[in-house]
Coordinates of C-alpha atoms in Angstrom, one line a residue:
Chain U
M25 CA 0.0 0.0 0.0
S26 CA 2.7 2.5 0.7
K27 CA 5.8 3.5 -1.2
R28 CA 9.2 5.0 -0.6
I29 CA 10.0 8.4 -2.0
E30 CA 13.5 9.6 -2.9
T31 CA 14.5 12.9 -4.4
K32 CA 17.8 13.3 -6.2
N33 CA 19.3 16.7 -6.9
L34 CA 15.9 18.2 -7.0
D35 CA 15.8 21.9 -8.2
I36 CA 12.5 23.7 -8.4
Y37 CA 11.8 26.8 -10.4
Y38 CA 8.9 29.3 -10.9
G39 CA 9.8 30.7 -14.3
K40 CA 13.1 32.4 -13.7
F41 CA 12.9 32.2 -10.0
H42 CA 14.9 29.4 -8.5
A43 CA 12.8 28.4 -5.5
V44 CA 14.5 25.3 -4.1
Q45 CA 18.0 24.0 -4.6
N46 CA 19.4 20.6 -4.6
V47 CA 17.1 18.6 -2.4
N48 CA 18.2 15.0 -1.7
M49 CA 16.1 13.0 0.7
T50 CA 14.5 9.6 1.3
I51 CA 11.1 9.2 2.8
E52 CA 10.4 5.8 4.2
P53 CA 7.1 4.0 3.6
R54 CA 4.7 3.8 6.6
S55 CA 6.1 6.8 8.3
V56 CA 5.2 10.4 9.0
T57 CA 7.6 13.0 7.8
A58 CA 7.3 16.6 8.8
F59 CA 8.7 19.5 6.8
I60 CA 9.4 22.5 8.9
G61 CA 11.0 25.9 8.2
S62 CA 10.2 29.6 7.9
S63 CA 7.7 30.9 5.4
G64 CA 8.9 31.1 1.8
C65 CA 11.7 28.5 2.3
G66 CA 10.2 26.1 -0.2
K67 CA 8.6 23.4 2.0
S68 CA 5.3 23.5 0.2
T69 CA 7.0 23.8 -3.1
V70 CA 9.0 20.6 -2.4
L71 CA 5.8 18.9 -1.3
R72 CA 4.0 19.9 -4.5
A73 CA 6.9 18.6 -6.5
L74 CA 6.3 15.1 -5.0
N75 CA 3.0 14.5 -6.9
R76 CA 3.7 16.8 -9.9
M77 CA 1.3 19.5 -8.7
H78 CA 4.0 22.0 -9.0
E79 CA 3.8 22.2 -12.7
V80 CA 0.1 23.2 -12.6
I81 CA 1.3 26.7 -11.9
N82 CA 2.1 28.7 -15.1
G83 CA 5.8 28.7 -15.9
A84 CA 6.8 26.3 -13.0
Y85 CA 9.2 23.5 -13.7
V86 CA 11.5 21.0 -11.9
K87 CA 15.0 19.6 -12.5
G88 CA 16.3 16.4 -11.0
E89 CA 14.5 13.3 -10.0
V90 CA 11.7 12.2 -7.7
L91 CA 11.6 8.4 -7.4
L92 CA 8.5 6.6 -6.2
D93 CA 9.7 3.1 -5.4
G94 CA 12.5 3.6 -7.9
V95 CA 10.3 5.1 -10.7
N96 CA 11.2 8.6 -11.7
L97 CA 8.0 10.7 -11.6
Y98 CA 9.6 13.2 -14.0
D99 CA 10.4 10.7 -16.7
K100 CA 9.0 11.8 -20.0
K101 CA 6.8 8.7 -20.2
V102 CA 5.1 9.3 -16.9
D103 CA 1.5 10.6 -16.9
P104 CA 1.1 13.2 -14.1
V105 CA -2.6 12.2 -13.8
R106 CA -1.5 8.6 -12.9
V107 CA 1.1 10.0 -10.4
R108 CA -1.6 12.0 -8.6
R109 CA -3.8 9.0 -8.3
Q110 CA -1.1 7.3 -6.3
V111 CA 0.1 10.3 -4.4
G112 CA -2.8 12.1 -2.8
M113 CA -2.8 15.6 -1.4
V114 CA -4.6 17.7 1.2
F115 CA -4.4 21.4 1.1
Q116 CA -4.2 24.2 3.6
K117 CA -7.7 25.5 3.1
P118 CA -10.4 22.9 3.2
N119 CA -12.0 22.9 -0.2
P120 CA -14.9 20.4 -0.7
F121 CA -16.5 20.7 -4.1
P122 CA -19.3 23.2 -3.6
T123 CA -21.8 21.5 -6.0
M124 CA -21.5 18.1 -4.3
S125 CA -23.0 16.5 -1.2
I126 CA -20.8 15.0 1.5
K127 CA -21.2 11.6 -0.1
E128 CA -20.5 12.8 -3.6
N129 CA -17.4 14.6 -2.3
V130 CA -16.0 11.4 -0.8
L131 CA -16.7 9.6 -4.1
A132 CA -15.5 12.5 -6.2
G133 CA -12.1 11.0 -6.9
V134 CA -13.6 7.7 -8.0
R135 CA -16.5 9.1 -9.9
L136 CA -14.6 11.9 -11.6
N137 CA -12.1 9.3 -12.8
N138 CA -15.1 7.6 -14.5
A139 CA -14.7 4.4 -12.6
R140 CA -17.9 2.3 -12.5
I141 CA -18.9 1.6 -9.0
S142 CA -22.1 -0.1 -7.8
G143 CA -24.4 1.6 -5.2
K144 CA -23.4 -0.8 -2.5
Q145 CA -19.7 -0.5 -3.1
A146 CA -20.1 3.2 -3.1
D147 CA -21.8 3.2 0.2
E148 CA -19.1 1.0 1.7
L149 CA -16.4 3.2 0.3
V150 CA -18.1 6.3 1.7
E151 CA -18.4 4.7 5.1
S152 CA -14.8 3.3 5.3
S153 CA -13.3 6.6 4.0
L154 CA -15.3 8.7 6.4
K155 CA -14.5 6.3 9.3
G156 CA -10.8 6.5 8.2
A157 CA -11.0 10.3 8.4
N158 CA -12.7 10.3 11.9
L159 CA -15.8 11.9 10.4
W160 CA -18.3 9.1 10.0
N161 CA -20.2 9.6 13.3
E162 CA -20.7 13.3 12.8
V163 CA -22.1 13.1 9.3
K164 CA -23.6 9.6 8.9
D165 CA -27.2 11.0 9.1
R166 CA -26.7 13.8 6.6
L167 CA -24.6 12.3 3.8
D168 CA -26.7 14.0 1.2
N169 CA -26.2 17.5 2.6
P170 CA -23.8 19.8 0.8
G171 CA -20.2 19.3 1.8
S172 CA -19.6 23.1 2.1
G173 CA -22.2 23.2 5.0
L174 CA -19.8 21.5 7.4
S175 CA -17.6 23.4 9.8
G176 CA -14.0 24.1 8.8
G177 CA -12.6 21.2 10.8
Q178 CA -15.2 18.8 9.4
Q179 CA -14.5 20.0 5.9
Q180 CA -10.8 19.4 6.3
R181 CA -11.5 15.8 7.5
L182 CA -13.9 15.5 4.6
V183 CA -11.2 16.3 2.1
I184 CA -8.9 13.9 3.8
A185 CA -11.6 11.2 3.4
R186 CA -11.9 12.3 -0.2
A187 CA -8.1 11.8 -0.6
I188 CA -8.0 8.4 1.0
A189 CA -11.1 7.2 -0.9
V190 CA -9.0 6.8 -4.1
S191 CA -6.6 4.6 -2.0
P192 CA -3.3 6.4 -2.7
E193 CA 0.1 5.1 -1.7
V194 CA 1.3 8.4 -0.3
I195 CA -0.6 11.3 1.3
L196 CA 0.9 14.8 1.2
M197 CA -0.5 17.4 3.6
D198 CA 0.2 21.1 3.1
E199 CA -0.4 22.7 6.5
P200 CA -3.6 20.8 7.0
C201 CA -4.3 22.3 10.4
S202 CA -3.4 25.9 10.0
A203 CA -7.1 27.0 9.6
L204 CA -8.5 24.7 12.3
D205 CA -9.3 25.1 15.9
P206 CA -7.4 23.0 18.6
I207 CA -10.1 20.3 18.7
S208 CA -10.3 19.8 15.0
T209 CA -6.5 19.9 14.9
L210 CA -6.4 17.1 17.5
A211 CA -8.8 15.1 15.3
V212 CA -6.6 15.5 12.3
E213 CA -3.5 14.6 14.3
D214 CA -5.1 11.5 15.6
L215 CA -6.0 10.7 12.0
I216 CA -2.4 11.1 10.9
Q217 CA -1.4 8.5 13.5
V218 CA -3.9 6.1 12.0
L219 CA -2.9 6.8 8.4
R220 CA 0.7 6.0 9.3
D221 CA -0.1 2.3 9.5
K222 CA -1.2 2.2 5.9
Y223 CA 0.3 5.1 4.0
T224 CA 3.4 7.2 3.6
V225 CA 2.5 10.6 5.0
V226 CA 4.3 13.8 4.4
I227 CA 3.1 16.9 6.3
V228 CA 4.2 20.6 6.0
T229 CA 3.6 22.5 9.2
H230 CA 4.5 25.8 10.9
N231 CA 3.6 24.3 14.2
M232 CA 6.7 22.8 15.8
Q233 CA 4.8 21.1 18.6
Q234 CA 2.7 19.5 15.9
A235 CA 5.7 18.3 14.0
A236 CA 7.1 16.9 17.3
R237 CA 3.8 15.2 18.1
V238 CA 3.0 13.5 14.9
S239 CA 6.1 12.8 12.9
D240 CA 8.8 10.1 12.9
V241 CA 11.2 12.1 10.8
T242 CA 11.6 15.8 10.5
A243 CA 13.2 17.8 7.6
F244 CA 14.2 21.4 8.2
F245 CA 14.3 23.8 5.2
N246 CA 15.8 27.2 5.3
L247 CA 16.9 30.1 3.1
E248 CA 20.5 31.2 2.9
A249 CA 19.3 34.7 2.4
Q250 CA 16.3 36.5 1.1
G251 CA 16.0 35.9 -2.7
K252 CA 18.3 32.9 -2.6
P253 CA 16.7 29.4 -3.2
G254 CA 15.5 27.4 -0.3
Q255 CA 17.5 24.4 0.8
L256 CA 17.1 21.2 2.9
I257 CA 19.3 21.9 5.9
E258 CA 18.9 18.8 7.9
M259 CA 16.8 15.7 8.0
G260 CA 16.6 13.1 10.8
P261 CA 14.5 11.3 13.4
T262 CA 12.2 13.8 15.0
D263 CA 13.4 13.4 18.6
K264 CA 17.0 14.0 17.4
I265 CA 16.2 17.1 15.4
F266 CA 14.3 18.5 18.3
S267 CA 16.8 17.6 21.0
N268 CA 20.2 17.5 19.4
P269 CA 20.3 18.9 15.9
E270 CA 23.6 18.8 14.0
E271 CA 23.2 22.2 12.3
K272 CA 23.2 25.4 14.2
S273 CA 20.5 27.0 12.0
T274 CA 18.2 24.1 12.9
E275 CA 18.7 24.6 16.6
D276 CA 18.2 28.4 16.2
Y277 CA 14.9 27.8 14.4
I278 CA 13.6 25.3 16.8
T279 CA 14.5 27.3 19.9
G280 CA 13.1 30.5 18.2
R281 CA 16.5 32.3 17.6
F282 CA 16.3 32.5 13.9
G283 CA 17.3 35.4 11.7
Chain J
M12 CA -40.3 68.3 18.2
S13 CA -40.5 65.7 21.0
T14 CA -39.1 66.2 24.4
A15 CA -36.7 63.3 23.9
V16 CA -34.5 65.5 21.7
T17 CA -31.2 66.5 23.3
T18 CA -29.0 69.1 21.8
P19 CA -25.2 68.8 21.2
Q20 CA -24.6 71.4 23.9
E21 CA -26.1 69.1 26.6
A22 CA -24.0 66.2 25.5
S23 CA -20.5 66.9 26.7
A24 CA -17.5 66.3 24.4
N25 CA -16.5 63.0 25.9
S26 CA -20.0 61.6 26.3
L27 CA -21.2 58.7 24.2
I28 CA -24.7 60.2 24.1
A29 CA -25.6 62.3 21.1
G30 CA -28.7 64.1 20.1
Q31 CA -31.2 62.2 18.0
L32 CA -34.1 63.2 15.8
P33 CA -37.2 61.2 16.2
K34 CA -37.9 58.6 13.5
Y35 CA -40.7 60.5 11.8
T36 CA -38.7 63.7 11.3
P37 CA -37.7 63.1 7.6
W38 CA -41.3 62.3 6.6
A39 CA -42.6 65.3 8.5
T40 CA -40.0 67.6 7.0
L41 CA -40.8 66.3 3.6
L42 CA -44.5 67.0 4.0
V43 CA -43.8 70.5 5.5
S44 CA -41.3 71.3 2.6
L45 CA -43.8 70.2 0.0
G46 CA -46.5 72.3 1.7
I47 CA -44.3 75.4 1.8
A48 CA -43.3 74.9 -1.8
A49 CA -46.9 74.5 -2.9
G50 CA -48.0 77.6 -0.9
L51 CA -45.2 79.8 -2.2
L52 CA -45.6 78.8 -5.8
N53 CA -49.4 79.2 -5.6
S54 CA -49.0 82.7 -4.2
V55 CA -46.7 83.7 -7.1
G56 CA -49.0 81.9 -9.6
H57 CA -46.6 79.3 -10.9
F58 CA -48.2 76.2 -9.4
S59 CA -47.4 72.9 -11.1
I60 CA -46.8 69.4 -9.8
T61 CA -43.3 69.3 -11.2
A62 CA -42.3 72.6 -9.8
V63 CA -43.7 71.8 -6.4
A64 CA -41.9 68.4 -6.3
L65 CA -38.6 69.8 -7.4
S66 CA -38.6 72.9 -5.0
G67 CA -40.1 70.8 -2.2
I68 CA -37.4 68.2 -2.4
A69 CA -34.7 71.0 -2.5
L70 CA -36.3 72.6 0.5
F71 CA -36.4 69.2 2.2
L72 CA -32.7 68.5 1.7
V73 CA -31.7 71.9 3.0
G74 CA -34.2 71.8 5.9
M75 CA -33.1 68.3 7.0
F76 CA -29.5 69.3 6.8
A77 CA -30.1 72.3 9.0
L78 CA -32.3 70.5 11.5
S79 CA -30.0 67.5 11.8
S80 CA -26.8 69.6 12.2
A81 CA -28.5 71.6 14.9
V82 CA -29.7 68.6 16.8
E83 CA -27.5 65.7 15.9
G84 CA -24.2 67.4 14.9
I85 CA -22.5 67.9 11.5
R86 CA -21.3 64.4 11.0
K87 CA -24.8 62.9 11.1
A88 CA -26.2 65.7 9.1
K89 CA -23.7 64.9 6.3
D90 CA -24.6 61.3 6.6
R91 CA -28.3 62.0 6.2
L92 CA -27.7 64.3 3.3
A93 CA -25.6 61.6 1.5
R94 CA -28.3 58.9 2.2
Q95 CA -31.1 61.2 1.0
M96 CA -29.2 62.0 -2.2
V97 CA -28.6 58.3 -2.9
S98 CA -32.2 57.5 -2.4
L99 CA -33.3 60.4 -4.5
F100 CA -31.1 59.4 -7.5
F101 CA -32.3 55.9 -7.1
L102 CA -35.9 57.1 -7.5
V103 CA -34.9 59.3 -10.4
A104 CA -33.3 56.3 -12.1
L105 CA -36.6 54.3 -11.6
I106 CA -38.8 56.9 -13.2
P107 CA -38.0 56.2 -16.9
L108 CA -38.0 52.4 -16.2
I109 CA -41.4 52.4 -14.5
S110 CA -43.0 54.9 -16.9
L111 CA -41.7 52.9 -19.9
I112 CA -43.0 49.6 -18.6
A113 CA -46.3 51.2 -17.6
G114 CA -46.7 53.0 -20.9
V115 CA -46.0 49.9 -23.0
A116 CA -48.3 47.8 -20.8
V117 CA -51.2 50.3 -21.0
R118 CA -50.9 50.9 -24.8
G119 CA -49.9 47.3 -25.6
S120 CA -52.6 45.5 -23.7
E121 CA -55.3 47.0 -26.0
R122 CA -54.4 44.6 -28.8
L123 CA -52.8 41.8 -26.7
D124 CA -55.6 39.4 -27.4
G125 CA -56.1 35.9 -28.8
K126 CA -56.3 37.2 -32.3
F127 CA -52.9 38.9 -32.0
F128 CA -51.3 35.6 -31.3
S129 CA -53.2 33.6 -33.9
Y130 CA -53.2 35.8 -37.0
S131 CA -50.4 37.0 -39.2
M132 CA -50.6 40.2 -41.3
R133 CA -51.3 38.3 -44.5
N134 CA -54.0 40.1 -46.5
I135 CA -54.9 42.3 -43.5
V136 CA -55.6 45.9 -44.1
G137 CA -56.7 48.1 -41.2
E138 CA -58.3 46.5 -38.2
G139 CA -57.6 42.9 -37.0
G140 CA -54.6 40.9 -37.8
G141 CA -51.8 39.8 -35.5
A142 CA -48.1 39.2 -35.1
I143 CA -47.9 35.5 -34.9
H144 CA -45.4 35.6 -37.8
A145 CA -43.3 38.0 -36.0
V146 CA -43.4 36.0 -32.7
Y147 CA -42.3 32.9 -34.6
G148 CA -39.7 34.9 -36.5
T149 CA -38.2 36.3 -33.2
L150 CA -38.2 32.9 -31.5
I151 CA -36.7 31.0 -34.5
I152 CA -34.0 33.6 -35.3
T153 CA -33.0 34.2 -31.7
G154 CA -33.1 30.4 -31.1
I155 CA -30.8 29.6 -33.9
A156 CA -28.5 32.5 -32.9
T157 CA -28.4 31.1 -29.4
L158 CA -27.7 27.5 -30.5
V159 CA -24.8 28.8 -32.6
S160 CA -23.3 31.3 -30.2
V161 CA -23.5 29.5 -26.9
P162 CA -21.3 26.5 -27.8
I163 CA -18.8 28.7 -29.6
G164 CA -18.8 31.4 -26.9
M165 CA -18.6 28.9 -24.0
L166 CA -15.8 26.8 -25.6
S167 CA -13.8 29.9 -26.4
A168 CA -14.1 31.1 -22.8
I169 CA -13.0 27.7 -21.6
F170 CA -10.0 27.8 -23.9
L171 CA -9.1 31.3 -22.7
V172 CA -9.4 30.5 -19.0
E173 CA -8.3 26.9 -18.7
Y174 CA -6.0 26.2 -21.7
G175 CA -4.8 29.5 -23.1
R176 CA -2.3 30.1 -20.3
N177 CA -2.2 33.7 -21.4
G178 CA -0.2 32.9 -24.5
R179 CA -0.2 34.8 -27.7
L180 CA -3.3 33.1 -29.1
A181 CA -5.3 33.7 -25.9
R182 CA -4.3 37.3 -25.8
S183 CA -5.2 37.9 -29.4
I184 CA -8.6 36.1 -29.0
T185 CA -9.3 38.3 -26.0
F186 CA -8.4 41.4 -28.0
F187 CA -10.6 40.5 -31.0
V188 CA -13.5 39.6 -28.7
D189 CA -13.2 43.0 -27.1
V190 CA -13.2 44.6 -30.6
M191 CA -16.3 42.5 -31.6
T192 CA -18.2 43.6 -28.5
G193 CA -18.0 47.2 -29.8
I194 CA -19.2 46.4 -33.4
P195 CA -22.3 48.4 -34.2
S196 CA -25.2 46.0 -34.9
I197 CA -25.9 47.3 -38.4
V198 CA -22.3 46.4 -39.3
A199 CA -23.0 42.8 -38.2
G200 CA -26.1 42.9 -40.2
L201 CA -24.3 44.1 -43.4
F202 CA -21.6 41.5 -42.8
A203 CA -24.2 38.7 -42.6
Y204 CA -26.0 40.1 -45.6
T205 CA -22.9 40.2 -47.7
V206 CA -21.9 36.7 -46.8
F207 CA -25.3 35.3 -47.6
S208 CA -25.4 37.3 -50.8
I209 CA -22.1 35.8 -51.9
L210 CA -23.1 32.3 -51.0
F211 CA -26.7 32.2 -52.1
G212 CA -27.1 35.0 -54.7
P213 CA -27.6 38.7 -54.3
G214 CA -30.5 39.9 -52.2
T215 CA -30.9 36.7 -50.2
K216 CA -33.1 37.4 -47.2
T217 CA -33.6 34.5 -44.8
G218 CA -34.1 33.8 -41.1
L219 CA -30.7 32.1 -41.1
A220 CA -29.0 35.2 -42.3
G221 CA -30.6 37.1 -39.5
A222 CA -29.5 34.4 -37.0
A223 CA -25.9 34.7 -38.4
A224 CA -26.0 38.5 -37.8
L225 CA -27.3 38.0 -34.3
S226 CA -24.6 35.4 -33.6
V227 CA -21.9 37.9 -34.5
L228 CA -23.3 40.2 -31.9
M229 CA -23.9 37.5 -29.3
I230 CA -20.7 35.5 -29.3
P231 CA -18.5 38.2 -27.8
T232 CA -21.0 38.8 -25.0
V233 CA -21.2 35.0 -24.2
V234 CA -17.4 34.7 -24.3
R235 CA -16.9 37.7 -21.9
S236 CA -19.5 36.6 -19.4
T237 CA -18.5 33.0 -19.3
E238 CA -14.9 34.0 -19.0
E239 CA -15.6 36.2 -16.0
M240 CA -17.6 33.3 -14.3
L241 CA -14.9 30.7 -14.9
R242 CA -12.2 33.1 -13.5
L243 CA -14.3 33.3 -10.3
V244 CA -13.9 29.6 -9.7
S245 CA -11.2 29.3 -7.1
N246 CA -8.0 27.7 -8.2
D247 CA -8.0 25.5 -5.1
L248 CA -10.9 23.6 -6.5
R249 CA -9.0 22.8 -9.7
E250 CA -5.9 21.8 -7.7
S251 CA -7.8 19.6 -5.4
A252 CA -9.4 17.8 -8.4
Y253 CA -6.0 17.4 -10.0
A254 CA -4.6 16.1 -6.7
L255 CA -7.3 13.3 -6.8
G256 CA -5.8 12.2 -10.1
V257 CA -8.6 13.7 -12.2
P258 CA -7.6 14.7 -15.7
K259 CA -7.8 18.3 -16.7
W260 CA -10.8 18.0 -19.2
R261 CA -12.8 16.1 -16.6
T262 CA -12.0 18.7 -13.9
V263 CA -13.3 21.4 -16.2
L264 CA -16.4 19.4 -17.1
K265 CA -17.3 18.1 -13.7
V266 CA -15.9 20.6 -11.2
V267 CA -15.3 24.0 -12.8
L268 CA -18.5 24.2 -15.0
P269 CA -21.0 23.0 -12.4
T270 CA -19.5 25.5 -9.9
S271 CA -20.0 28.4 -12.3
I272 CA -23.0 27.2 -14.3
A273 CA -25.5 29.6 -12.5
G274 CA -23.5 32.7 -13.6
I275 CA -22.9 31.3 -17.0
I276 CA -26.6 30.8 -17.6
T277 CA -27.3 34.3 -16.4
G278 CA -24.8 35.6 -18.8
M279 CA -26.4 33.7 -21.7
I280 CA -29.8 35.1 -20.8
L281 CA -28.4 38.6 -20.9
A282 CA -26.8 37.9 -24.2
I283 CA -30.1 36.7 -25.6
A284 CA -31.9 39.7 -24.2
R285 CA -29.3 42.0 -25.8
V286 CA -29.9 40.6 -29.3
I287 CA -33.7 39.8 -29.2
G288 CA -34.5 43.5 -29.5
E289 CA -32.2 44.1 -32.5
T290 CA -33.9 45.8 -35.4
A291 CA -31.3 47.1 -37.8
P292 CA -29.3 44.0 -38.6
L293 CA -32.6 42.0 -39.1
L294 CA -34.0 44.6 -41.5
V295 CA -31.1 44.0 -43.9
T296 CA -30.7 40.2 -43.4
A297 CA -34.1 38.7 -42.6
G298 CA -36.3 41.2 -44.4
L299 CA -40.0 41.8 -44.0
T300 CA -43.0 39.7 -44.7
S301 CA -46.6 39.8 -43.6
S302 CA -47.1 36.1 -43.7
L303 CA -46.0 33.3 -41.4
N304 CA -42.7 31.7 -42.4
T305 CA -41.3 29.1 -40.2
N306 CA -38.6 28.0 -42.6
P307 CA -35.3 29.8 -41.7
I308 CA -33.5 28.8 -44.9
N309 CA -36.1 30.0 -47.4
G310 CA -37.8 33.4 -47.7
P311 CA -37.8 36.5 -45.5
M312 CA -38.9 36.4 -41.9
T313 CA -40.3 39.2 -39.7
T314 CA -39.2 39.6 -36.1
L315 CA -41.1 41.5 -33.4
P316 CA -38.8 44.6 -33.5
V317 CA -39.0 44.8 -37.3
F318 CA -42.8 44.3 -37.1
V319 CA -43.0 47.1 -34.5
Y320 CA -40.8 49.4 -36.6
Y321 CA -42.8 48.9 -39.8
S322 CA -46.1 49.2 -38.1
Y323 CA -45.2 52.5 -36.7
V324 CA -43.2 53.9 -39.7
T325 CA -45.5 52.9 -42.5
P326 CA -49.0 52.6 -41.1
G327 CA -51.9 52.1 -43.4
I328 CA -55.2 53.9 -43.3
P329 CA -56.7 54.2 -40.7
Q330 CA -53.5 54.4 -38.6
E331 CA -54.8 53.5 -35.2
P332 CA -54.9 49.7 -35.6
Y333 CA -51.3 49.7 -36.9
Y334 CA -50.1 51.7 -33.9
A335 CA -52.1 49.4 -31.5
R336 CA -50.4 46.4 -33.0
A337 CA -47.0 48.0 -32.7
W338 CA -47.5 48.6 -29.0
A339 CA -48.8 45.0 -28.5
G340 CA -45.7 43.8 -30.3
A341 CA -43.4 45.8 -28.0
L342 CA -45.2 44.5 -25.0
T343 CA -44.9 40.9 -26.3
L344 CA -41.1 41.5 -26.7
I345 CA -40.8 42.7 -23.1
L346 CA -42.8 39.7 -21.9
I347 CA -40.6 37.3 -23.8
V348 CA -37.5 38.9 -22.3
M349 CA -39.0 38.9 -18.8
G350 CA -40.0 35.2 -19.3
L351 CA -36.4 34.4 -20.3
N352 CA -35.1 36.2 -17.3
L353 CA -37.4 34.2 -15.0
I354 CA -36.4 30.9 -16.6
G355 CA -32.8 31.9 -16.3
R356 CA -33.2 32.7 -12.6
L357 CA -35.0 29.5 -11.9
V358 CA -32.2 27.5 -13.6
A359 CA -29.5 29.5 -11.9
W360 CA -31.2 28.9 -8.5
R361 CA -31.5 25.2 -9.2
F362 CA -27.8 24.8 -10.1
A363 CA -26.3 27.3 -7.7
P364 CA -23.9 25.7 -5.1
K365 CA -25.8 25.5 -1.8
S366 CA -24.3 25.4 1.6
R367 CA -27.2 24.0 3.6

């Protein structure tokens, strides 16, 4: 179910702007990896490069390799749509499709990919995905209500349910809790712990406590200076990064003495 | 003035309490101003409703400003003045609209009967007759124009927003669409007339030629309105569909279009309403006939605006029945546009994203 991600000499550009420089990392299957670092240092950009969402932006491109179980995602023969079916993504702002009900939102990935699915299978998939996202009990009586009528935290768990309904190998989360209250955040963090058993999870977060709580491995990104490309400074087991980092800039960031 | 009124002098500079005029003050002031104006104008012998209304309203504005600044302070007085001016100009803007609709309704309802919708003008001189040929002509020509323009316009807009990536082709299409929006309608009519003359012989006048002229006018409107609506769809929705592994064309079809369909339909209705009243281009392309013709590719076709125009410009003797039919035709046209608007609103309401 889950796959290993490796990046080799990954350079990411927005047109002429060199956003991220020379990232080499390995993300193990069935683990939670947190990306931390100050704003604008390229965490989200690297994350988006892992399922070829980066190139959706006008003029954006990538150099280097991203290997998913040894297959280079940026090989000319690779179809980005197929990549995204295996590497799911959850965004910062919850964005259920406004024209669809809760149930249709969960099934969106399957239905929009034109897969034939029987009514019974669909019901089972909706239930298992919503249970997987810790949302089933709250919405089971109103599955046909619009998805955009839920609270922000519920919407975020709904889009997580939508992401796991297509049974990806990897789930990327781009600051999934930054718009949520502490209780919804807790629900999403609990969920990440459950997802770890089945999927490779990568999460970008600005909240260092959250990184410490949920992740097995932490990667710290930083800018050398304003206008220079972002870099991967250090990557290692979360407890080591937070207690005894090798780089001084990592320690400065974690203890709040950056700049 | 009531006893509840406090003056700014009583309220100290730091106090949160300010003087307030009672709720009925504006209405009372308005009545008093109108009364004063009527009395003054009457005494000098220039009494007329318009003069009383104009001078009464002017007196009212001045009076309210003075009263309010004395009791409530200068800030509230200015606020009241601004609000009254806004309401006043709103009412002024309504006057032509209401008088137009009322006028057409009164004069048009005289001949808006069963006969009007069951007879054409074939062999009719003077009394009687109807505009069934013009109603059919309007519906057929506008219908064909819509069927042609909506797919072209919508697909162009989808190209511009979703696929153009602001490249050279997209920018030039946008430029030409803007240019086309400004084309005078008679030019579109002459263009269609010329094309059909070249293709089917000189002097060809058919409903299809009229529809072609209307399409030239309609396409840019549809492109612009659809484009605006598609741009309103948040990029997050597109990205989250891509992230589910949905191909781009399916994202456009199943996510972007349903989200914006309500606005797109409203835009289409407006585009139809814009061309349904066109007269000039249809005069040269679809021509004039007094008989019912439902075949858009053979023979001239009359539409309601052309029917109204000719009934008024070249009436027979006696003239009255021709004028009555013209007004009934105008009323029918307004009713058709209103009906379209209602349908559009219903459809838009049905498809609009709901949150509860």
